[in-house]
Structures are given as C-alpha cells and as structure tokens.
CSV table of C-alpha atoms in Angstrom, one decimal:
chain,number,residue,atom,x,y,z
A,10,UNK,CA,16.3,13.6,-33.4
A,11,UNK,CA,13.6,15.7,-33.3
A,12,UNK,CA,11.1,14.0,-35.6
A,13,UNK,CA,7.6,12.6,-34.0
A,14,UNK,CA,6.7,9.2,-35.5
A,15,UNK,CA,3.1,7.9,-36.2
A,16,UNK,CA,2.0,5.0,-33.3
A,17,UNK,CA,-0.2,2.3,-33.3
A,18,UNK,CA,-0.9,-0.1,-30.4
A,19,UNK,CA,-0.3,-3.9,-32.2
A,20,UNK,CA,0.1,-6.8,-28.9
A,21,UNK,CA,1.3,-9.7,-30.6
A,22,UNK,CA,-1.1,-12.2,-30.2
A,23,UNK,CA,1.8,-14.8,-28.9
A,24,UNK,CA,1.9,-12.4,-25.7
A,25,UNK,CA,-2.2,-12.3,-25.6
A,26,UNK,CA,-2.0,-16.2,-25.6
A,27,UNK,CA,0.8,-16.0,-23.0
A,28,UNK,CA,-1.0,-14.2,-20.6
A,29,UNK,CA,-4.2,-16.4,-20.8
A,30,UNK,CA,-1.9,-19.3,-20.3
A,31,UNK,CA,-0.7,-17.9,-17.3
A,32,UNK,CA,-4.0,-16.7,-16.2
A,33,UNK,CA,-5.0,-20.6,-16.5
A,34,UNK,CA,-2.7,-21.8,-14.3
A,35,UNK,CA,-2.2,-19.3,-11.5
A,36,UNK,CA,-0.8,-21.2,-8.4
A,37,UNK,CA,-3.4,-19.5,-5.3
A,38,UNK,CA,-1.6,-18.4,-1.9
A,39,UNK,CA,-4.1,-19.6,0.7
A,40,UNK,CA,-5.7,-17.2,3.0
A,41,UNK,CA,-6.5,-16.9,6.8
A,42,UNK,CA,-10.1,-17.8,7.6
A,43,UNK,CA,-12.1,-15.0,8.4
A,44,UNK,CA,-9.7,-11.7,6.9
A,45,UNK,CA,-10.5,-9.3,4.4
A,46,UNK,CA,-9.5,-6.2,2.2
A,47,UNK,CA,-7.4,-5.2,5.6
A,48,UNK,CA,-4.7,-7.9,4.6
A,49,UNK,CA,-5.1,-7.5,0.3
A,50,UNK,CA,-7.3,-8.0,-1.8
A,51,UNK,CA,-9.4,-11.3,-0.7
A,52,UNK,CA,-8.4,-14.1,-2.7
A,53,UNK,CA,-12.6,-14.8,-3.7
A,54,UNK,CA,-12.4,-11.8,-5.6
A,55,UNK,CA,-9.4,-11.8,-7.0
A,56,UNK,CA,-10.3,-15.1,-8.7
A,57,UNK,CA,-13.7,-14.2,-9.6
A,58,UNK,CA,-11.7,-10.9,-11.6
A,59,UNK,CA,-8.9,-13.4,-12.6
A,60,UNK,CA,-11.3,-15.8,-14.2
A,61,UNK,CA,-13.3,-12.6,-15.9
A,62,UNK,CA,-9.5,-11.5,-17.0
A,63,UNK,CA,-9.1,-14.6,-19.1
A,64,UNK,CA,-12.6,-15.2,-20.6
A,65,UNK,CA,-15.1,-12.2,-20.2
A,66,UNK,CA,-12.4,-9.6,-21.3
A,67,UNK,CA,-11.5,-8.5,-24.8
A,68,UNK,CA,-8.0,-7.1,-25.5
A,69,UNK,CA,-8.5,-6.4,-28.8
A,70,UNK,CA,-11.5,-4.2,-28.3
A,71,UNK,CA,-9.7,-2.6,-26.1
A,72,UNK,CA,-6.8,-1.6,-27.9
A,73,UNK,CA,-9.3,-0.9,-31.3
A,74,UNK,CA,-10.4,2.2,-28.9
A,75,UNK,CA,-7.3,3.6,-27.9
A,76,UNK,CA,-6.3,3.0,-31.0
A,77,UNK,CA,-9.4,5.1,-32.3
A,78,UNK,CA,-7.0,8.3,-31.4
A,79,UNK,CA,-3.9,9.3,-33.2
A,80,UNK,CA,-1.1,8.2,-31.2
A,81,UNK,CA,3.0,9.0,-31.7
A,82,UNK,CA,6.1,8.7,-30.3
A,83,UNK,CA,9.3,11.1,-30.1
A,84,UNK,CA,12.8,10.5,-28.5
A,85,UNK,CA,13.7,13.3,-25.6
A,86,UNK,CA,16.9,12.8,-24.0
A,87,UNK,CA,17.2,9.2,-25.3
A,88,UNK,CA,13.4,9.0,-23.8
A,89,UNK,CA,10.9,7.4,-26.2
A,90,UNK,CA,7.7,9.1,-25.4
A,91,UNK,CA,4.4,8.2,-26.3
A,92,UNK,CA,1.3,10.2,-26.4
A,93,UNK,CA,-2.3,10.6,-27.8
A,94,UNK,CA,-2.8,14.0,-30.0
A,95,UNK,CA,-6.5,14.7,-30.5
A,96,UNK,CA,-7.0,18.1,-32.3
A,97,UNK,CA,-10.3,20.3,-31.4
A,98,UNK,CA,-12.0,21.0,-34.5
A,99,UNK,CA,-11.6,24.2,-33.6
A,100,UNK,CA,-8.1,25.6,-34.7
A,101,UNK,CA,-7.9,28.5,-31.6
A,102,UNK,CA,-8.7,26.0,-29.1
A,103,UNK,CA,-6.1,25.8,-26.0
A,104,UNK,CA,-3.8,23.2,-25.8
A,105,UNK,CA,-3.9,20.9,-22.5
A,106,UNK,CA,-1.5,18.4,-21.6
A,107,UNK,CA,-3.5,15.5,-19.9
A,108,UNK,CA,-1.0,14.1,-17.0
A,109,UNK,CA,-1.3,10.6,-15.7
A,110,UNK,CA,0.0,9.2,-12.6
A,111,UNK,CA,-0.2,5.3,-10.6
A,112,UNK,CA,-1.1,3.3,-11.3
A,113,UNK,CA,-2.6,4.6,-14.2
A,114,UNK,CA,-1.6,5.8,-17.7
A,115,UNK,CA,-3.3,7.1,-20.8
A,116,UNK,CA,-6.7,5.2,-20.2
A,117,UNK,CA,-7.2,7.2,-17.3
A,118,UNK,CA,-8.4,9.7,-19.8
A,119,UNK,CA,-10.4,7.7,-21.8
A,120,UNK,CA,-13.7,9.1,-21.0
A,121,UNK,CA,-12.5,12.6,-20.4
A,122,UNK,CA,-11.2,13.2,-23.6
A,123,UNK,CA,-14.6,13.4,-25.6
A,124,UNK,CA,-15.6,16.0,-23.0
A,125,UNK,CA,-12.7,18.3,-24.0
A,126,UNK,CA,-11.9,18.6,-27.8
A,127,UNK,CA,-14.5,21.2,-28.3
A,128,UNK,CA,-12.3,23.4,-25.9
A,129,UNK,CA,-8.8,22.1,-26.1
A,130,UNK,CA,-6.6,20.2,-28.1
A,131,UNK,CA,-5.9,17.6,-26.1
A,132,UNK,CA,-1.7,16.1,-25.3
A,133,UNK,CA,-2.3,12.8,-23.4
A,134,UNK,CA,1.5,11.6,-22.7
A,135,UNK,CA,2.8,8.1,-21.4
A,136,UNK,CA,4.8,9.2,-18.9
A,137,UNK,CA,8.5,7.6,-19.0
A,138,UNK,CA,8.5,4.2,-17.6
A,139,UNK,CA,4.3,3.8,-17.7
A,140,UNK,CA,2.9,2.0,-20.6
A,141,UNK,CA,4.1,3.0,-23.8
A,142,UNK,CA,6.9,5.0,-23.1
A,143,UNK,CA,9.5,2.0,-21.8
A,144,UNK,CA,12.2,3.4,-20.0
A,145,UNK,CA,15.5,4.2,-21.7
A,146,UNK,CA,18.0,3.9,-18.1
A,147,UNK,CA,17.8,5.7,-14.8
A,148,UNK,CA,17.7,9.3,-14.1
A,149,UNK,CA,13.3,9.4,-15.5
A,150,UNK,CA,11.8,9.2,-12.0
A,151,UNK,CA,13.3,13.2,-11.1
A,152,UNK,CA,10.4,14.9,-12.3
A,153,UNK,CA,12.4,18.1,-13.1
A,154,UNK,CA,13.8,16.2,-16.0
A,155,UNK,CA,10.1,14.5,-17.0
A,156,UNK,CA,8.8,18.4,-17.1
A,157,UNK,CA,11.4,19.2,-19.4
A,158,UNK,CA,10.3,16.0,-21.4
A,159,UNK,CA,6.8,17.1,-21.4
A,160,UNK,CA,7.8,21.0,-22.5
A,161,UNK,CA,9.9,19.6,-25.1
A,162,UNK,CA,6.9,17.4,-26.6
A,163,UNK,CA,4.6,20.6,-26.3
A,164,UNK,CA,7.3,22.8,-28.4
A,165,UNK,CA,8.2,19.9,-31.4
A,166,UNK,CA,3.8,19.9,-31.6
A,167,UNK,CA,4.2,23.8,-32.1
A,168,UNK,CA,2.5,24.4,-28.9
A,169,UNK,CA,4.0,27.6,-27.2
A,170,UNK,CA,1.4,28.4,-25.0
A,171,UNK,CA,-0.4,25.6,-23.2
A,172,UNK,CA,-2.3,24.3,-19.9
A,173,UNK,CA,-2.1,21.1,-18.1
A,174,UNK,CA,-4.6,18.8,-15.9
A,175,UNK,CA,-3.1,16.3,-13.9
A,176,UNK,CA,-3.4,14.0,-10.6
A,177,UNK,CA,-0.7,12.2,-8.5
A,178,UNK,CA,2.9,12.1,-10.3
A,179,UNK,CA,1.3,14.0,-12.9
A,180,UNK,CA,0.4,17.0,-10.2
A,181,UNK,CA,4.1,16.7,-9.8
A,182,UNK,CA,5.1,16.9,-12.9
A,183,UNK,CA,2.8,19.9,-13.9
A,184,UNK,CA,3.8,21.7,-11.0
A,185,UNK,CA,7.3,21.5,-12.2
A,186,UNK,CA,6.4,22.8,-15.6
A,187,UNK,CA,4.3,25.7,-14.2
A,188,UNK,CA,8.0,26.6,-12.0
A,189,UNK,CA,10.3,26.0,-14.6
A,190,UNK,CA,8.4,27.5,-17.7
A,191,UNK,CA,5.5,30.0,-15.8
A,192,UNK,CA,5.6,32.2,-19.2
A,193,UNK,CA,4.4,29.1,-21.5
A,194,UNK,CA,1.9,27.6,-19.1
A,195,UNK,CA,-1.3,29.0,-19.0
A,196,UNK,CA,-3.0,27.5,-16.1
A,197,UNK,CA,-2.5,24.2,-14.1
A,198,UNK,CA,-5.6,22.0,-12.9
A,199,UNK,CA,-5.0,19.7,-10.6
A,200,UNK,CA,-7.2,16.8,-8.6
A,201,UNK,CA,-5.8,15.1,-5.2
A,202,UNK,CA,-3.5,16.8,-4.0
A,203,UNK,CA,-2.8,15.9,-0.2
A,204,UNK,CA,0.0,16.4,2.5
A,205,UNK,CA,3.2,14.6,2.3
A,206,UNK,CA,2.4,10.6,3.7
A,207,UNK,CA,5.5,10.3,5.3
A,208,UNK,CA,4.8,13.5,7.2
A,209,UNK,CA,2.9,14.2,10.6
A,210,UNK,CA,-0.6,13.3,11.4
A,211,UNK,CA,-3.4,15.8,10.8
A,212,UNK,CA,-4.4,17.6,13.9
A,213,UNK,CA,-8.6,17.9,14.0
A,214,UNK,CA,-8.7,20.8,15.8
A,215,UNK,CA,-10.3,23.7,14.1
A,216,UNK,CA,-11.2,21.4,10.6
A,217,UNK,CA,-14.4,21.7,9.2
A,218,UNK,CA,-16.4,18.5,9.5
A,219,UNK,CA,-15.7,17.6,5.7
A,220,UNK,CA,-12.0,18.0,6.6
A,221,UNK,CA,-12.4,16.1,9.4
A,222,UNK,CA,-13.3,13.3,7.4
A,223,UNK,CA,-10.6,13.8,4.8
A,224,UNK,CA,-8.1,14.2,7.6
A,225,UNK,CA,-9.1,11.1,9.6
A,226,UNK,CA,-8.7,9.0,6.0
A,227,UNK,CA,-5.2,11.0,5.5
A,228,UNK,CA,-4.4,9.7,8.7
A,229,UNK,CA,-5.6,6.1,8.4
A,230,UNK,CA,-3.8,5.7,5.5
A,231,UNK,CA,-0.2,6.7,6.7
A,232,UNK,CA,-0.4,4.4,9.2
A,233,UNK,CA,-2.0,1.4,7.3
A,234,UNK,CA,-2.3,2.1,3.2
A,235,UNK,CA,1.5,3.3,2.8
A,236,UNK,CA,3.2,0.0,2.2
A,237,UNK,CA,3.0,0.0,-1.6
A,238,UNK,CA,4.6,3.2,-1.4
A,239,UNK,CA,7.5,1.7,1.1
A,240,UNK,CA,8.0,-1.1,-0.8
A,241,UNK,CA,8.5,1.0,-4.6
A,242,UNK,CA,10.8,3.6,-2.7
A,243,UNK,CA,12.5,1.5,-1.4
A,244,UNK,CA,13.2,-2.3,-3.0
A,245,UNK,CA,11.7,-1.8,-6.4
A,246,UNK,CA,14.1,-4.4,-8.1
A,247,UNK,CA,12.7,-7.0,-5.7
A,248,UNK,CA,9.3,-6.3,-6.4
A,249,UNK,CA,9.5,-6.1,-10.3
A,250,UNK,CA,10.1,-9.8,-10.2
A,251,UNK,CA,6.8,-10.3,-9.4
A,252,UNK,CA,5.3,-8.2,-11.0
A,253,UNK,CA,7.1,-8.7,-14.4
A,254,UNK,CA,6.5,-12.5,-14.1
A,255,UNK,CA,2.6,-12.8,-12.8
A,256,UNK,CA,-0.1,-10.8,-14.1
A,257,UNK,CA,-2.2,-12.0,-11.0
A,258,UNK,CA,0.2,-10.3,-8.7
A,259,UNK,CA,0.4,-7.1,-11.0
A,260,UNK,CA,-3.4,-6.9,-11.3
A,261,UNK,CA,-3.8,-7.2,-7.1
A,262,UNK,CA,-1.1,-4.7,-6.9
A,263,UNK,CA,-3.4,-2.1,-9.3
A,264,UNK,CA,-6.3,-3.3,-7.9
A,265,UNK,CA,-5.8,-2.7,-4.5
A,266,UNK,CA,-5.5,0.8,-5.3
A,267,UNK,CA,-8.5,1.2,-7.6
A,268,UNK,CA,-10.4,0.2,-4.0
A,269,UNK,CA,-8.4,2.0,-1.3
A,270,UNK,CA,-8.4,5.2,-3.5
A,271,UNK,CA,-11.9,5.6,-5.6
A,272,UNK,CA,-15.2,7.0,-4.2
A,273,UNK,CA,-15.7,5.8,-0.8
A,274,UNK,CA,-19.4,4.8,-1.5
A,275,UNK,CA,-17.9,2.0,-3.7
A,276,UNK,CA,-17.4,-1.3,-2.5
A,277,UNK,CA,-15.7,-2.9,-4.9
A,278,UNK,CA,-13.0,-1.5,-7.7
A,279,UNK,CA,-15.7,-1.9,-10.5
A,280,UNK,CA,-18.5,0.0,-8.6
A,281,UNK,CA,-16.2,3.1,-8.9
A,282,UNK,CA,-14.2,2.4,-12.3
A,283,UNK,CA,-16.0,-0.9,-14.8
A,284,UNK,CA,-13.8,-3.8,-14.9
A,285,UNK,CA,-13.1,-3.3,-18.4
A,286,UNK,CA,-11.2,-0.2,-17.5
A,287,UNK,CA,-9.7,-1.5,-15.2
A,288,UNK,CA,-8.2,-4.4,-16.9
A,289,UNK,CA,-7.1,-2.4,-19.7
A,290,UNK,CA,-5.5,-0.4,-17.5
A,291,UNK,CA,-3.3,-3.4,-15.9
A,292,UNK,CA,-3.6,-5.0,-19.3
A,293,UNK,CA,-0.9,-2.2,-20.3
A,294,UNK,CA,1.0,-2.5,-17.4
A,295,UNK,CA,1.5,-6.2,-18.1
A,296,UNK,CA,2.2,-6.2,-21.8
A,297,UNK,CA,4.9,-3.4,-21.8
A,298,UNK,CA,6.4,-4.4,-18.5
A,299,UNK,CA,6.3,-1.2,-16.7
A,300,UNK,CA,4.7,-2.5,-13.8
A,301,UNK,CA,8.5,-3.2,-12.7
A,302,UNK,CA,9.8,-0.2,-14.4
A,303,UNK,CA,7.0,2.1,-12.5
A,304,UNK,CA,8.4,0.9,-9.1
A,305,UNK,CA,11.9,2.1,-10.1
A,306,UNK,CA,10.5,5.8,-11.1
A,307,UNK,CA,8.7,6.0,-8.0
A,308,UNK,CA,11.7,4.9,-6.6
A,309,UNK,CA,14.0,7.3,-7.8
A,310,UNK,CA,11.6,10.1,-7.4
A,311,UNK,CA,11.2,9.7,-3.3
A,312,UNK,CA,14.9,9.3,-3.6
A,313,UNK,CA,14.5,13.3,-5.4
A,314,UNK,CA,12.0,14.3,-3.3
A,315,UNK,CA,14.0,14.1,0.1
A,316,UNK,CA,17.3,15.4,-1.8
A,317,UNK,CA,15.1,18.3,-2.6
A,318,UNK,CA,13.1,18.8,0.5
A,319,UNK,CA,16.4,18.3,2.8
A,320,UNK,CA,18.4,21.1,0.3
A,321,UNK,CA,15.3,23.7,0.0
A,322,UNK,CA,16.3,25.7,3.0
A,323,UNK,CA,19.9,26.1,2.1
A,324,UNK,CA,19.9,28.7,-0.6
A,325,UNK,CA,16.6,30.4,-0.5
A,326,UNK,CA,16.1,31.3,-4.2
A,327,UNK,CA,13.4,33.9,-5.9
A,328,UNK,CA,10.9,32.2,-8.0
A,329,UNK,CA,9.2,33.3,-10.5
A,330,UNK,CA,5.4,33.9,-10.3
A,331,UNK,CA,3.5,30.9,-11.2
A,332,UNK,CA,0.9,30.9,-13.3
A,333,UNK,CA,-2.7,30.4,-12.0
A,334,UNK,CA,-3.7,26.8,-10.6
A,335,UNK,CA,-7.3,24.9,-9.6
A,336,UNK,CA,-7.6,22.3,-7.4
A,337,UNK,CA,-10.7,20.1,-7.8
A,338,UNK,CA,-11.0,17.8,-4.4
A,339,UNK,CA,-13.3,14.5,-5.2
A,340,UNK,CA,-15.0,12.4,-2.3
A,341,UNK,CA,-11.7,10.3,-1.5
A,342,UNK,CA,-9.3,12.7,-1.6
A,343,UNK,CA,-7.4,13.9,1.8
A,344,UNK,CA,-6.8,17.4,1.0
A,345,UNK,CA,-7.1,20.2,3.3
A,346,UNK,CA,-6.7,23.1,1.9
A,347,UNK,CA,-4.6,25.6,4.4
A,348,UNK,CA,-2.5,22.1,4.0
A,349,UNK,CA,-2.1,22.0,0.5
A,350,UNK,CA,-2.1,25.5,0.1
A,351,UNK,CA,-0.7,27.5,2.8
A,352,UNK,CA,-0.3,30.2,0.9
A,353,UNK,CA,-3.2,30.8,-0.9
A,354,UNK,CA,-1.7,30.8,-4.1
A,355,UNK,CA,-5.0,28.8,-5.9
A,356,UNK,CA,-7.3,30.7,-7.4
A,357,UNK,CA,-10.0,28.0,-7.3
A,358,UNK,CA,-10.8,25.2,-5.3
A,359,UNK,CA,-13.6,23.0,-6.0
A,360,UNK,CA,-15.3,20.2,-3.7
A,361,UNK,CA,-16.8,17.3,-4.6
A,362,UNK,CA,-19.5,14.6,-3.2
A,363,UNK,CA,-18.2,12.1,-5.8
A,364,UNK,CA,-15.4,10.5,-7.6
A,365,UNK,CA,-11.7,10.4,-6.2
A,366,UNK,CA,-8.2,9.2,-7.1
A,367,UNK,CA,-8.9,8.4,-10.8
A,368,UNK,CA,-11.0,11.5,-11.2
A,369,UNK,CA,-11.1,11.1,-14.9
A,370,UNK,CA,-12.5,7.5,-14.9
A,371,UNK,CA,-14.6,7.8,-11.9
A,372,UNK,CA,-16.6,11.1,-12.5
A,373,UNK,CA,-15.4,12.5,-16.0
A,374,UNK,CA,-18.5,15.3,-16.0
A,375,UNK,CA,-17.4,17.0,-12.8
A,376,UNK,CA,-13.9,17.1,-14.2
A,377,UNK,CA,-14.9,18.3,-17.0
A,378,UNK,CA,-17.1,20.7,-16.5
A,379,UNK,CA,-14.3,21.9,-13.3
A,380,UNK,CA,-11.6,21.9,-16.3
A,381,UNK,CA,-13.5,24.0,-18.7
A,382,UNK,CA,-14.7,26.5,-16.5
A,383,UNK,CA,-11.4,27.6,-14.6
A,384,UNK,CA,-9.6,28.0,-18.3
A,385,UNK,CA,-12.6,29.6,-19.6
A,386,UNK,CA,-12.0,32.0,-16.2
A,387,UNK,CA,-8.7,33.2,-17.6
A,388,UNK,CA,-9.6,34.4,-20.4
C-alpha cells in the first residue's frame, strides 16, 4: 500500500475534442448595458479568452511541459496523491514541499521550480480533490488529515527532514504540518496570509500607509469579493453542476480570481499571469473534474474551520514549539502583520511592490530569491 507509482499526464484526445466542441457552441448569458468586472467577468472578454481557449491554445504543449518532470502517484488513506519529484543535482540539498492552494494546482509552480533545484529537492503535490489527485470520498477538505497526507508522502520519498512553501489552503496545510510534526519540518515559507474574511473590518487607526492600503482592500473584499467563498462553503453540490458540465463557466469562475487577486497594476488576468498559464491551469481543472470536487473541500474545510475555532477555547492545550516561519507579502496581498501575527512568532517578513495571490506565477524571482535566503538563514 505503500508503493509510489510512475505518472504521466495522457488527456485522451476524445475529451480534448469534447471540450472544443463545447467551446464552439457556448450558449452567452446576455449582459446589462453599461456594467463591468463589478458584476463578473464582462462577457467581451470572456469570449475573446473563450475563442483564444479553442484555437490559439495548445493542450498538448502544455501537458509535454509538465510532463517534462517526473511525476508519481501513491495511495494515503485510500487518497490517490499525485505529485512532481524533481531532485537537485545536489544530493545534500533540502527537501521542500511546494503547497498549492485555489484555484490553482501544480502549475502554479511552473516557473518557480527551475529557480529552486540548485537548493532544494523540490515535492510539488496535487492536493486531494485539485487536479490530479481525484478525490477518493469525504473527510479530504480537514486539513489535519491533508498534513498527515503530505508527511506521509515526505516519509515513503525518505525525506525525514524537510521545509515547505505554500500560499492559501496550502498555508493551511503547512501550518498544520509545522504543529503536528515541528521536529521534521525545518522551516515554513509562506505568501498571503490575511485575517479571517468572515471576521471584523480592519480598523485604520494607527496602520502604516502601506497597511492602510492592504486593510482598505481586505475590507473591500469582505464585503464585495467573498461570494465564491459563500457559495463553495456552503452549496458546493449545486455549483459543481456547472462547473463540471461547462468549461466557460469553470474558466470565469478561475478567472475571476486570477484578476481580483494578482498584482493590482494589472488590468487584465494575462497582464499579471500569460493566458497560456492560465488556461492550463483551468484546463486541469476541467479535464479531471475537480472544479466540482474543489468546492466540496473548501466546503468541508470552513465546515472544520468553525468546529475548530468555536472548540479552541475549551481545553487550552500546550503546543509544541513551532519551527521557524517567513512570510513574504506581495503587492495584492491584505496582510497586516500584528494581524497575522500577533505574536511575533515569524522570524521574517518580507514586503513586496509586486506580484500577489499566485506569487509563484506572477513574480517567481522575488519568491525565489525570498525562499532561498530565509532557509539559507537557518543554517
């Protein structure tokens, strides 16, 4: 049960043809004269990407370069879990698990990966339910059990000692495995961190003027940019009909994000992110399905979240000492630091003029260079 099995990404071609047939005859909602990105995405450019979808881009190219890395699968707890494995030439090098989170999966790493494998040898997982790892039943979307997935994976690849990187559910997730395992994780970098959106407005008083601006964003988008996460926490059956049956309503669902969340000097998705990333990106969300699967893990891990949160104060327990963590903060972001880390507990927090959500697409060198420098830090 234990044994790790070669990959390869192979789309039949009968589902490639499927989805240009489907591409070809979208049926358009029609839209209110005069309304923009404040309703959705504008049907004008969701055609124009539509149309570039079904001609301009080229599946098979992209699957040839994630296929360029060795990929495998293993079963955890009747989880199949996918992942990329890319060994440093260098034998000593540290191990890092590379965590995802949504809407993205193992392309967010793409570009970040070459940066890296000097340094580390690089663990890039599918997370259950996301791409490649198609979920097995309920139960994946705690993330207690997903950091016991991703610990597992680490010890059947003889890694004892490791680090992890990660943004959104993956922040999650390696903040879990920094708790439950703090003597086999080295170090935890982590990008985007913000406060809880279902919590209190940010008070300005007393911010700095650059956490003014994150603060006013944070707020913005807890009253206005929270219904995705309403909708997926709440009726994710309902909405995986849609999204399992029309790739136009799966990529407006990504794409959305990819504008709301990347560097705020962008104006479209591909000014931050290029469409070809992108649309590989929901390319893999169509193909496996977990578009509909995704919303029931995010789903079940709000459903977590609040168990945990309302049962935290009951039986105060001692925990362990966590091992060192980094924060790097990109141009989107919305964190505040005394926020995110009352305590004081991170040992470096970086700031950046660029990038945001999908750090590792949008500005791969800062990451980078952020990544390297805090493990090389510890020694």
């Amino acid at each position: 049960m234990n044994e790790i099995r070669p990959f390869r990404i192979e789309i039949p071609q009968a589902d490639v043809d499927d989805l240009r047939r489907r591409l070809t005859g979208v049926r358009w909602p029609v839209e209110v004269a005069g309304t923009g990105w404040e309703r959705g995405v504008p049907l004008p450019y969701l055609k124009e990407l539509v149309e570039y979808w079904r001609d301009g881009f080229d599946w098979r190219a992209a699957e040839a370069e994630l296929n360029a890395y060795p990929q495998f699968v293993t079963t955890v707890d009747g989880q199949d879990v996918h992942f990329l494995h890319v060994r440093s030439a260098n034998p000593d090098a540290l191990p890092l698990l590379l965590l995802h989170g949504w809407p993205s999966s193992v392309v967010e790493f793409l570009d970040l990966i070459p940066l890296l494998t000097n340094e580390f040898h690089l663990v890039v997982p599918s997370l259950p339910g996301f791409g490649f790892s198609p979920l097995s039943g309920p139960g994946w979307g705690n993330l207690f059990r997903v950091a016991g997935a991703m610990a597992e994976v680490m010890t059947r690849l003889g890694y004892e000692r490791f680090a992890t990187q990660a943004g959104d559910v993956g922040a999650g997730v390696a903040g879990l495995l920094a708790m439950l395992h703090p003597d086999r994780v080295v170090g935890t970098h982590t990008n985007g961190p913000a406060p809880y959106p279902f919590g209190p407005p940010v008070e300005l008083d007393g911010l700095s003027d650059a956490e003014q601006v994150r603060a006013r964003r944070f707020n913005e988008f807890r009253e206005d940019g929270i219904g995705y996460l309403a909708l997926q926490a709440t009726r994710p059956q309902t909405l995986a009909y849609a999204l399992a049956d029309s790739p136009v309503e799966q990529l407006a669902w990504i794409a959305e994000k990819f504008r709301e969340w990347t560097d705020p000097a962008a104006d479209l998705p591909e000014d931050a992110v290029g469409r070809d990333r992108l649309l590989t990106d929901v390319s893999i969300y169509w193909f496996t399905g977990t578009g509909a699967t995704a919303a029931h893990v995010v789903y079940e891990g709000m459903q977590a979240f609040r168990q945990f949160m309302e049962s935290a104060g009951d039986q105060p327990q001692e925990l362990p000492t966590p091992p060192p963590g980094a924060v790097a903060v990109f141009a989107a972001d919305t964190s505040i630091r005394h926020l995110v880390d009352p305590m004081g507990a991170v040992v470096r927090w970086t700031e950046f003029d660029r990038g945001g959500h999908f750090a590792a697409l949008e500005a791969p060198d800062l990451l980078a260079a952020d990544v390297k420098e805090f493990f090389a830090a510890l020694g």
